[in-house]
PDB file of C-alpha atoms in Angstrom:
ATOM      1  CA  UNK P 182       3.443   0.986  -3.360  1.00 98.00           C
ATOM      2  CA  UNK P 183       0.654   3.101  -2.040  1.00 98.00           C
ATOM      3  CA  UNK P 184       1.337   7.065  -0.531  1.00 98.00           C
ATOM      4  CA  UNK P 185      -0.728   9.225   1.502  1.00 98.00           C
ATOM      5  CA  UNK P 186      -0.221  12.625   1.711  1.00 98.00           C
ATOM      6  CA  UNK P 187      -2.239  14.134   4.254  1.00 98.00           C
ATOM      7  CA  UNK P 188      -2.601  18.023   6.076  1.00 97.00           C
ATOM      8  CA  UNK P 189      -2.545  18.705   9.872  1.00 97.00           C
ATOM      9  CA  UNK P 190      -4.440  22.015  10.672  1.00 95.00           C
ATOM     10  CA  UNK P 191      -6.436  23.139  13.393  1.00 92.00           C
ATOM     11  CA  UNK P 192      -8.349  19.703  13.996  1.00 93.00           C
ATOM     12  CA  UNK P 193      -6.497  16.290  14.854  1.00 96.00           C
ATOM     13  CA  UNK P 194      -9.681  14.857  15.043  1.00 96.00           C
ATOM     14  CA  UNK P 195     -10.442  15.995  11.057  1.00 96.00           C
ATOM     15  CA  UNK P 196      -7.025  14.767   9.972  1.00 97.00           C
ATOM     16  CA  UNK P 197      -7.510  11.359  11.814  1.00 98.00           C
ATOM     17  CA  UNK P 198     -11.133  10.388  10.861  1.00 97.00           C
ATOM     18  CA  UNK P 199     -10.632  11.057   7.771  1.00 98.00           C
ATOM     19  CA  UNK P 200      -7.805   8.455   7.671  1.00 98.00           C
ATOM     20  CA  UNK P 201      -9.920   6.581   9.733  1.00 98.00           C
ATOM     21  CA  UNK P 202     -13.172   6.583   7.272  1.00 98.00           C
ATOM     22  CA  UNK P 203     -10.329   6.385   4.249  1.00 98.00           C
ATOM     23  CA  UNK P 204      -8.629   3.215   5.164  1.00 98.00           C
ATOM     24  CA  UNK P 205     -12.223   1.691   6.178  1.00 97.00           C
ATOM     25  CA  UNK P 206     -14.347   2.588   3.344  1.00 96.00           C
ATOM     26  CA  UNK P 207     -12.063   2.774   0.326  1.00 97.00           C
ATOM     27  CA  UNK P 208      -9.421  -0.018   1.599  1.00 98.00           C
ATOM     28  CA  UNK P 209      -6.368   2.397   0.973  1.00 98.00           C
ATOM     29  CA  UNK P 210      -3.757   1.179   2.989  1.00 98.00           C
ATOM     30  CA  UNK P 211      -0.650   3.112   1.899  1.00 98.00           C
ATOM     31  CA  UNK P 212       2.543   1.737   2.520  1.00 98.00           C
ATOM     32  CA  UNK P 213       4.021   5.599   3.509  1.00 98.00           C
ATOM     33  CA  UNK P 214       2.334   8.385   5.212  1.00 99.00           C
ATOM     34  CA  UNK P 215       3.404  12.020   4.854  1.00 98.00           C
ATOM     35  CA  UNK P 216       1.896  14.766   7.204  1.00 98.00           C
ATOM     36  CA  UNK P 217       1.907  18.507   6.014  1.00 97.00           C
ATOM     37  CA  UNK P 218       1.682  20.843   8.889  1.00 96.00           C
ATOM     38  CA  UNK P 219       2.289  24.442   9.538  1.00 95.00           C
ATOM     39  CA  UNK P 220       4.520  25.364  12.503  1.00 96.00           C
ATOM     40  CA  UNK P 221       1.783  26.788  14.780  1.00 97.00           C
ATOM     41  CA  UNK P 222       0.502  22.942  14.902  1.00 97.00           C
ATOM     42  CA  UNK P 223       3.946  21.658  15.435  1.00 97.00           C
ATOM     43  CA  UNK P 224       2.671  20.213  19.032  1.00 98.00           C
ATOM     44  CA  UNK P 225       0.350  17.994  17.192  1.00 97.00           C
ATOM     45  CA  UNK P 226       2.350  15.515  15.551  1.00 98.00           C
ATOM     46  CA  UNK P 227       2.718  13.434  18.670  1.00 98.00           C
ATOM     47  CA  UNK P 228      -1.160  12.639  18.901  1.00 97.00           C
ATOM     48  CA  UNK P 229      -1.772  12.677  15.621  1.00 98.00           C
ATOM     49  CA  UNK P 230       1.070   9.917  14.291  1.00 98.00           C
ATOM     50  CA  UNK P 231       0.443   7.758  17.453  1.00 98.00           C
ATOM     51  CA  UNK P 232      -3.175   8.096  16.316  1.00 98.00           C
ATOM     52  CA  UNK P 233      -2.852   6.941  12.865  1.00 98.00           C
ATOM     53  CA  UNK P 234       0.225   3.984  13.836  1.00 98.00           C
ATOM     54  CA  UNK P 235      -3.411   2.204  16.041  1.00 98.00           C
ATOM     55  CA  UNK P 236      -5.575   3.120  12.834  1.00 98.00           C
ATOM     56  CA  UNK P 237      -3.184   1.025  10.772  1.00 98.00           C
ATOM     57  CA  UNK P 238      -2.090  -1.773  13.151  1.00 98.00           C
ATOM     58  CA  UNK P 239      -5.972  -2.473  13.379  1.00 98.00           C
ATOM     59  CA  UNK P 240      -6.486  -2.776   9.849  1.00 98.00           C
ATOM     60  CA  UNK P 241      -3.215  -4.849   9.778  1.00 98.00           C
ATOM     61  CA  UNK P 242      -0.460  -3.033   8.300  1.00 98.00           C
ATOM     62  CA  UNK P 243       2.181  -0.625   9.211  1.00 98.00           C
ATOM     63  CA  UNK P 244       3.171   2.167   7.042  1.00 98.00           C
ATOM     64  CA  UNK P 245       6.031   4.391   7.657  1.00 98.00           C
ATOM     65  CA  UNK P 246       5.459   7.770   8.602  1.00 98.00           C
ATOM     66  CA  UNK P 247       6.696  10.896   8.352  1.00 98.00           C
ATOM     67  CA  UNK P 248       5.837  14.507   8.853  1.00 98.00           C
ATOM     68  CA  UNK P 249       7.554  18.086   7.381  1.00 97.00           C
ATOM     69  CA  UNK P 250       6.703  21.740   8.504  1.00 97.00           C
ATOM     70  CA  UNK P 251       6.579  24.188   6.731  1.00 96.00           C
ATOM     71  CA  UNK P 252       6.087  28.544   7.860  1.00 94.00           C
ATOM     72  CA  UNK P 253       2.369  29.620   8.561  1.00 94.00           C
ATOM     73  CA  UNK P 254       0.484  30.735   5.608  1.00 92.00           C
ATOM     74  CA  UNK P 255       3.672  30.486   3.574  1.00 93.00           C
ATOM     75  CA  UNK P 256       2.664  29.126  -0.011  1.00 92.00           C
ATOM     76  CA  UNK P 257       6.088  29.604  -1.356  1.00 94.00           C
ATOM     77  CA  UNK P 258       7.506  26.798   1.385  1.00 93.00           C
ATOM     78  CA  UNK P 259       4.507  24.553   1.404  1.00 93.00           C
ATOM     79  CA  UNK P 260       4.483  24.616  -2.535  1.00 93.00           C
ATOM     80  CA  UNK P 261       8.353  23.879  -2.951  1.00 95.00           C
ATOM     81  CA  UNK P 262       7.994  21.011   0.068  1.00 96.00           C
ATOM     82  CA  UNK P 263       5.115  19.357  -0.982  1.00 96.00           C
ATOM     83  CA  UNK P 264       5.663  19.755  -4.797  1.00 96.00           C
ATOM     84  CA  UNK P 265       9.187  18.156  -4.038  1.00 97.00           C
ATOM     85  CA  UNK P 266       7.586  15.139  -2.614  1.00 98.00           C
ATOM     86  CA  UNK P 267       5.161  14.695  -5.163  1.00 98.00           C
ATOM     87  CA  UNK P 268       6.952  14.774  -8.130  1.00 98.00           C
ATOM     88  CA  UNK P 269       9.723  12.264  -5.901  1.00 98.00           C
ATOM     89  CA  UNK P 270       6.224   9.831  -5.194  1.00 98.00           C
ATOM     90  CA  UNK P 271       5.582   9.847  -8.666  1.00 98.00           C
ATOM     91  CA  UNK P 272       8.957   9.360 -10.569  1.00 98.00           C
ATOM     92  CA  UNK P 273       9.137   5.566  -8.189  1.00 98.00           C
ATOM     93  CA  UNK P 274       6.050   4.725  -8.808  1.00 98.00           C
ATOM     94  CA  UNK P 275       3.686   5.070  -5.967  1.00 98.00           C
ATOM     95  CA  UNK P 276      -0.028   5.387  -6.221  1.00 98.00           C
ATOM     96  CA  UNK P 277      -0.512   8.638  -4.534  1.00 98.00           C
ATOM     97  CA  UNK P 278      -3.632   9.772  -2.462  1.00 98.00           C
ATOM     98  CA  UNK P 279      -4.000  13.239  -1.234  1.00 98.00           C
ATOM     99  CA  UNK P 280      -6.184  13.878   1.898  1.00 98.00           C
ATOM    100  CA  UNK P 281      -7.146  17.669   2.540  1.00 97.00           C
ATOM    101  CA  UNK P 282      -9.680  17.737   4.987  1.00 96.00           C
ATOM    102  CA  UNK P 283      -7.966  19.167   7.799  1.00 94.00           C
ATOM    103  CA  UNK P 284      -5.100  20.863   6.113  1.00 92.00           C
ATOM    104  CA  UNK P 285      -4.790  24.973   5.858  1.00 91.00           C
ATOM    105  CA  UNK P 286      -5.329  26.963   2.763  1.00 91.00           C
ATOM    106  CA  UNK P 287      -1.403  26.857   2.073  1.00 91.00           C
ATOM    107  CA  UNK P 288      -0.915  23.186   2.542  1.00 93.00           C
ATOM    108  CA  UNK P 289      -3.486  21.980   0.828  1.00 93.00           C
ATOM    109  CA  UNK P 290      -3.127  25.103  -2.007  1.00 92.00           C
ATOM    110  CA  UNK P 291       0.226  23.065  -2.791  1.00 91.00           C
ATOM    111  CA  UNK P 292      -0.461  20.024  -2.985  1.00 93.00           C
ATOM    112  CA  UNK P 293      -3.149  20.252  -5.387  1.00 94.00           C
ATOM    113  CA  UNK P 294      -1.567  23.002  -7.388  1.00 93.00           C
ATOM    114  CA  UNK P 295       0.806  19.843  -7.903  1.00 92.00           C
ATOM    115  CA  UNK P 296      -1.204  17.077  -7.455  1.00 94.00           C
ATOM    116  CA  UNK P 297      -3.656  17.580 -10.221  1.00 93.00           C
ATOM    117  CA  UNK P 298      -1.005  17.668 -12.915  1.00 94.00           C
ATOM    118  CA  UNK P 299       0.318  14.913 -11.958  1.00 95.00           C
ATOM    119  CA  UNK P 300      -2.816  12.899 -11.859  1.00 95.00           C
ATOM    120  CA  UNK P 301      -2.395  11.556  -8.258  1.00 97.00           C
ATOM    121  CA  UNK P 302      -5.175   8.691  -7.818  1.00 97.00           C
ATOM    122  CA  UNK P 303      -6.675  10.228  -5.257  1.00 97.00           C
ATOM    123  CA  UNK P 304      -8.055  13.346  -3.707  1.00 97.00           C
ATOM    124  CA  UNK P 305     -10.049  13.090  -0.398  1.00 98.00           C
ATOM    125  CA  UNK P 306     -12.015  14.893   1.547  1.00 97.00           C
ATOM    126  CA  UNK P 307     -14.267  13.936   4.402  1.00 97.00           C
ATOM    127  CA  UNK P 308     -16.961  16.473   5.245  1.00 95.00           C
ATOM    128  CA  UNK P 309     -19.100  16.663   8.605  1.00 92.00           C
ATOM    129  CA  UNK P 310     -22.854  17.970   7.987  1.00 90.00           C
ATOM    130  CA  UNK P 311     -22.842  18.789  11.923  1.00 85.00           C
ATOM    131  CA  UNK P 312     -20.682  20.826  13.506  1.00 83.00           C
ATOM    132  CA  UNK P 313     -21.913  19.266  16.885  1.00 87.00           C
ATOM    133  CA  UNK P 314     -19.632  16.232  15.935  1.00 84.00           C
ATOM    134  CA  UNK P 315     -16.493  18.256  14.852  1.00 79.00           C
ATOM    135  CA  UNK P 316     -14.179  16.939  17.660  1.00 85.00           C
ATOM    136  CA  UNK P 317     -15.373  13.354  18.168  1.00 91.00           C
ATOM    137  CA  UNK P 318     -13.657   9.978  17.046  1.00 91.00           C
ATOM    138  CA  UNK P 319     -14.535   8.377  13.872  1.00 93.00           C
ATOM    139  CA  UNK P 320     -17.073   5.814  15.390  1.00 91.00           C
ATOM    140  CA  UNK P 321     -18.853   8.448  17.119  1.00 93.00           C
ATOM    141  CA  UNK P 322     -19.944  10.300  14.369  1.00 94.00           C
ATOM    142  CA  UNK P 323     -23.320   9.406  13.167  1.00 93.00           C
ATOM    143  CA  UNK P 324     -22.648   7.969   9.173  1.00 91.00           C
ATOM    144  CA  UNK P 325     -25.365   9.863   7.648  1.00 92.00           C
ATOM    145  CA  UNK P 326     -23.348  13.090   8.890  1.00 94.00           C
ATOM    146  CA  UNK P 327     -20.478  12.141   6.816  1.00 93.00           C
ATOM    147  CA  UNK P 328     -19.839  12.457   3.271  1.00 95.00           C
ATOM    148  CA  UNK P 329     -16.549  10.842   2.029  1.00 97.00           C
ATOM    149  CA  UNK P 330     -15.254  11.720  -1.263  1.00 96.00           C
ATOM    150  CA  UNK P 331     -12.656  11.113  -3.645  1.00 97.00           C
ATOM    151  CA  UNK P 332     -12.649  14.023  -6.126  1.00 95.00           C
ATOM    152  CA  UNK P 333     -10.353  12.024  -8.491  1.00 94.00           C
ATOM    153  CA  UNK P 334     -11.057   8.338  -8.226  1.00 81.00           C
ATOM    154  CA  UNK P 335     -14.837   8.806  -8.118  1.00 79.00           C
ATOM    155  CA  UNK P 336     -15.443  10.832 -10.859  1.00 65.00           C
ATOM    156  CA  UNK P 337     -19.030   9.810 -11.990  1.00 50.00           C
TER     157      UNK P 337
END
């Protein structure tokens, strides 16, 4: 069993591409999806779950979803939340990736402050040389803009 814990900040688009370029690239196609927003980006969720449900019925699977807020810039909810579901991921089993590209200081502050010692598989992060492509869908985005990396599972 595969999980992906991703952040939802102030892009969609970052959040989505990067699951986008993630399940393309590296063939990670996780069997749950967890979302890690602050409550200013509540609104979000809608777009960005319908986005990533046609992501993964292209690529031919359906993982479940699911999503939890926690209190702008609070470090002590986002730490307990996502340190919660972590240590929950690991103790059955899953094969955990961690996606941070679009996720706020707090967020993504607690999931690695738990990740790491837990020695998730993954860590991603996609980065955009160009800011002139910020807000544009995955296939839109020139490739030799984009660096995709996995600051766990491709240690050199």
């Amino acid at each position: 069993m595969k999980a992906y814990v991703t952040m939802l900040g102030r892009s969609t688009w970052a959040m989505i591409n990067a699951y986008y370029a993630i399940v393309m690239h590296k063939k990670y196609y996780p069997d749950e999806v967890y979302i890690f927003l602050e409550d200013i980006y509540a609104e979000k969720i809608p777009k960005a779950v319908g986005a990533l449900k046609i992501i993964s019925r292209a690529f031919g699977f359906e993982p479940k979803i699911n999503w939890f807020i926690v209190e702008e810039a609070n470090f002590v909810d986002a730490d307990k939340k996502i340190g919660k579901l972590l240590k929950e991921l690991k103790e059955k089993g899953f094969e955990i990736a961690i996606e941070i590209t679009s996720g706020r200081k707090a967020v993504v502050a607690g999931a690695l402050i738990h990740g790491i010692p837990l020695n998730v598989d993954h860590v991603f992060y996609l980065a955009i040389r160009s800011m002139e492509y910020a807000n544009r869908p995955y296939m839109m985005i020139p490739l030799h803009v984009q660096i995709l990396r996995d600051f766990v599972g491709d240690r050199e």
